[in-house]
Short mmCIF file of C-alpha atoms in Angstrom, two decimals:
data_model
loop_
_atom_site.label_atom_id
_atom_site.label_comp_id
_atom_site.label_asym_id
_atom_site.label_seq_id
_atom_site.Cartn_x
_atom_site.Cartn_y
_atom_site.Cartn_z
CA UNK O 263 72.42 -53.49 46.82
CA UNK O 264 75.21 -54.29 44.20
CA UNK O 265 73.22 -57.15 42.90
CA UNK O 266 70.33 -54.65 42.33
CA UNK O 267 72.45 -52.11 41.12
CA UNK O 268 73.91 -54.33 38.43
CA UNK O 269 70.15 -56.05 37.75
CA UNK O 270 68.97 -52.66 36.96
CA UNK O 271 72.06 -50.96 34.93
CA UNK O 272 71.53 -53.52 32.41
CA UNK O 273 67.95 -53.65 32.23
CA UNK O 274 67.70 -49.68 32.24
CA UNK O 275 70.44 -49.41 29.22
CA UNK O 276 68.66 -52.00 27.56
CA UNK O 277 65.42 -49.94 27.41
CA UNK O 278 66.76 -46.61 27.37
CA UNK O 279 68.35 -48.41 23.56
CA UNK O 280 65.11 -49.20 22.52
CA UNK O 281 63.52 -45.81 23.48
CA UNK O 282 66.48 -43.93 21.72
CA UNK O 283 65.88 -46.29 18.62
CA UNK O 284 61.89 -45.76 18.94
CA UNK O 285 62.63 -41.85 19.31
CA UNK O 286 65.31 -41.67 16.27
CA UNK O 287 63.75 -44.24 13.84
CA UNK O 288 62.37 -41.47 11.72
CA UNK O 289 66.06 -39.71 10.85
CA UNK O 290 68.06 -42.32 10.58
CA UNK O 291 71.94 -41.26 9.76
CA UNK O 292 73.49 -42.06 6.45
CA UNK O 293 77.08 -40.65 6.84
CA UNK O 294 79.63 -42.15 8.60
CA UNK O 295 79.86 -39.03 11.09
CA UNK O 296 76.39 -39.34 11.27
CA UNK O 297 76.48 -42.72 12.34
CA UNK O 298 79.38 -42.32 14.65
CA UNK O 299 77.66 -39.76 16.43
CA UNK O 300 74.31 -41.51 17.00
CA UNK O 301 75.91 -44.19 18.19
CA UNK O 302 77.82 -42.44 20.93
CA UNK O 303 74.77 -40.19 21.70
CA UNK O 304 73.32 -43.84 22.42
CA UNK O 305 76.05 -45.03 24.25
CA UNK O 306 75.81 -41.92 26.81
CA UNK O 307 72.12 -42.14 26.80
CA UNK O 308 72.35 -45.83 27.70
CA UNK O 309 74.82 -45.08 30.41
CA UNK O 310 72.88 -42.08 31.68
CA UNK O 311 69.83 -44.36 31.88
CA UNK O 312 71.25 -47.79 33.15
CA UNK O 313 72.72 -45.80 36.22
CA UNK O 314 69.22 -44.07 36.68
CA UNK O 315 67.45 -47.90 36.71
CA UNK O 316 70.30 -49.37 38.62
CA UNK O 317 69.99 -46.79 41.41
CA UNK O 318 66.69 -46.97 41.64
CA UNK O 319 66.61 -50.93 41.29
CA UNK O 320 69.76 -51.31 44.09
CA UNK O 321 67.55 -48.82 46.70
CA UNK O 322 64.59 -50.94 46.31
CA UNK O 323 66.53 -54.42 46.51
CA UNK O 324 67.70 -52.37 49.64
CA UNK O 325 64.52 -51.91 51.08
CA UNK O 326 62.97 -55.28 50.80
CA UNK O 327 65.92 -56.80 52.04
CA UNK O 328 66.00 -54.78 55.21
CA UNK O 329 62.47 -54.70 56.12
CA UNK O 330 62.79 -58.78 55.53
CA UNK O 331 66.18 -58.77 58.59
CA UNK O 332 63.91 -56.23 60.06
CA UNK O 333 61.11 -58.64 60.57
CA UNK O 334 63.62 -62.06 60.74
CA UNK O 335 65.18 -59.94 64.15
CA UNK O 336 61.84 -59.05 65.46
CA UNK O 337 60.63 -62.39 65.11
CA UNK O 338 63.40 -63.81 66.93
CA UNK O 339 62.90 -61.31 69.88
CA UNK O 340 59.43 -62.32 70.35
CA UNK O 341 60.20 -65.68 70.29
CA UNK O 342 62.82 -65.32 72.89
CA UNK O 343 60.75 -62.73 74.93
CA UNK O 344 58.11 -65.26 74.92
CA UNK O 345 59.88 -68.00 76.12
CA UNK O 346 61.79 -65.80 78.74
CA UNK O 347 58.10 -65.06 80.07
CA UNK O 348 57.65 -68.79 80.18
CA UNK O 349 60.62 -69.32 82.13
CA UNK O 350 62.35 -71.55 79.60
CA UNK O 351 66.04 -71.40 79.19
CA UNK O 352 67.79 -71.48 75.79
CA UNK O 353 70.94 -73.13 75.35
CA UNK O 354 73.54 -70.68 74.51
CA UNK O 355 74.69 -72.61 72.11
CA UNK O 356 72.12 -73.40 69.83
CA UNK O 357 69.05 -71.52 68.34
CA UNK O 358 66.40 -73.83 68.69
CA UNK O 359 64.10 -73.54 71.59
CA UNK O 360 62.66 -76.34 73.72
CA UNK O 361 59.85 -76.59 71.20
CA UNK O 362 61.94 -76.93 68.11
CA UNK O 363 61.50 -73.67 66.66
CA UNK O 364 64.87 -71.91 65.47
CA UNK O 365 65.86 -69.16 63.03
CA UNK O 366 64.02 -71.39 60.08
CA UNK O 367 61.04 -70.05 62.08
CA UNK O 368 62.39 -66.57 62.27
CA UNK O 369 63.32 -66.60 58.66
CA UNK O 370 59.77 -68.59 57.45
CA UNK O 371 57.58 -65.98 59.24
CA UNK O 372 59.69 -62.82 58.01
CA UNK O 373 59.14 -64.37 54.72
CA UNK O 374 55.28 -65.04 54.70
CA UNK O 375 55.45 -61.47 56.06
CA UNK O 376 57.36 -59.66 53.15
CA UNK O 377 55.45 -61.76 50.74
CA UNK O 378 52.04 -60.60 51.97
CA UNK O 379 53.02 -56.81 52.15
CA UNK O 380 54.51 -57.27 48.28
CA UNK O 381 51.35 -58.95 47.24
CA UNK O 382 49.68 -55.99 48.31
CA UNK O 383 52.00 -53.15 47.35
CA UNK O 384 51.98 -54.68 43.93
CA UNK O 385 48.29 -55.05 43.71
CA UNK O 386 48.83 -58.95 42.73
CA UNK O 387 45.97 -60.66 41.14
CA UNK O 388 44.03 -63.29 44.01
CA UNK O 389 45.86 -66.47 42.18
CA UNK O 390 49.47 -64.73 42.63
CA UNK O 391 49.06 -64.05 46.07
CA UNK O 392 49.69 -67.71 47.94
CA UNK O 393 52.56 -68.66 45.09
CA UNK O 394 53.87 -65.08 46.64
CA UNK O 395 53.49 -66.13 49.93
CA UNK O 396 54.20 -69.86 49.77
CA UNK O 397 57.90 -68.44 48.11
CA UNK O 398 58.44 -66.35 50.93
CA UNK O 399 57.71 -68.63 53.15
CA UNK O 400 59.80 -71.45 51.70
CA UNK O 401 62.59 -68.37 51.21
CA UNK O 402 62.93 -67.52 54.28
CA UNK O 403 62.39 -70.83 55.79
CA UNK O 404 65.52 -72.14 54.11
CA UNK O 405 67.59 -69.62 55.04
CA UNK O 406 66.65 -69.33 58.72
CA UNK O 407 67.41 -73.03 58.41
CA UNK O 408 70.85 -72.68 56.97
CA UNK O 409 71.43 -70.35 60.16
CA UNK O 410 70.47 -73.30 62.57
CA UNK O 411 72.53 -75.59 60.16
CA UNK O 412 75.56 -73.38 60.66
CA UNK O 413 75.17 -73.11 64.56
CA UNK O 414 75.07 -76.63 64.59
CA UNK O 415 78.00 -76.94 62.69
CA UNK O 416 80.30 -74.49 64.68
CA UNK O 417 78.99 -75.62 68.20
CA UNK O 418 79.07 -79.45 67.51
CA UNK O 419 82.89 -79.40 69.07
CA UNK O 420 81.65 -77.90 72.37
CA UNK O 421 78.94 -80.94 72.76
CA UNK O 422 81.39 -83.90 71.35
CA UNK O 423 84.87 -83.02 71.87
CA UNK O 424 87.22 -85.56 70.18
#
């Protein structure tokens, strides 16, 4: 959300300059008071206007990023509700199933997932929509992979103990 928040701020000061500029081009100040006072009139407006953006940005960034964990947890409770059905064991100490598939399969699906239901929401043109999809995918692929990588990593003592 900070990362959103901070995206937005600046673009949403940015433009709220330019639309204070567009709005006062016509009376222009020639004093110095003037000037000092249009500048801190667009200072506050800029302020006023890069928290509005950020907020808004930072809630969204929110959204998408929750619906994606949403979908990356209910993926991996099929998965495992599938295989319980099947009567396969996991190792506790490792994500991957008997069939290979870990959280880079958790992650890849939640990803094609979010990209599809963006494509949409954003009414994407027909090209867009696989490069949308194909990101997701490759998105959430990689970091459901880093996930496995990490298991790995902190359970490798408990299969070769030196």
């Amino acid at each position: 959300m900070t990362l959103g928040f901070v995206s937005g701020f600046s673009n949403g000061a940015r433009h709220t300059a330019l639309v204070f500029l567009a709005e006062n081009a016509h009376r222009r100040p020639e004093t110095v008071q003037g000037w000092y006072f249009y500048n801190k009139t667009k200072y506050y407006r800029m302020i006023l206007g890069g928290f509005r953006r950020g907020a808004h940005t930072g809630l969204q960034l929110a959204g998408w990023v929750s619906g994606w964990c949403l979908l990356d947890l209910l993926t991996e409770s099929v998965r495992s509700y599938i295989a319980e059905k099947r009567g396969e064991e996991r190792p506790t100490h490792t994500s991957l199933d008997r069939h290979g598939l870990g959280h880079w399969f958790d992650g890849a699906v939640a990803g094609v997932s979010t990209g599809l239901i963006s494509a949409v929401g954003f009414r994407l043109s027909a090209p867009t929509v696989p490069r949308m999809v194909l990101l997701g995918a490759l998105a959430g692929g990689t970091t459901g992979a880093l996930r496995d990588l990490r298991n790995a990593l902190l359970h490798s003592n408990d299969m070769h103990p030196f």
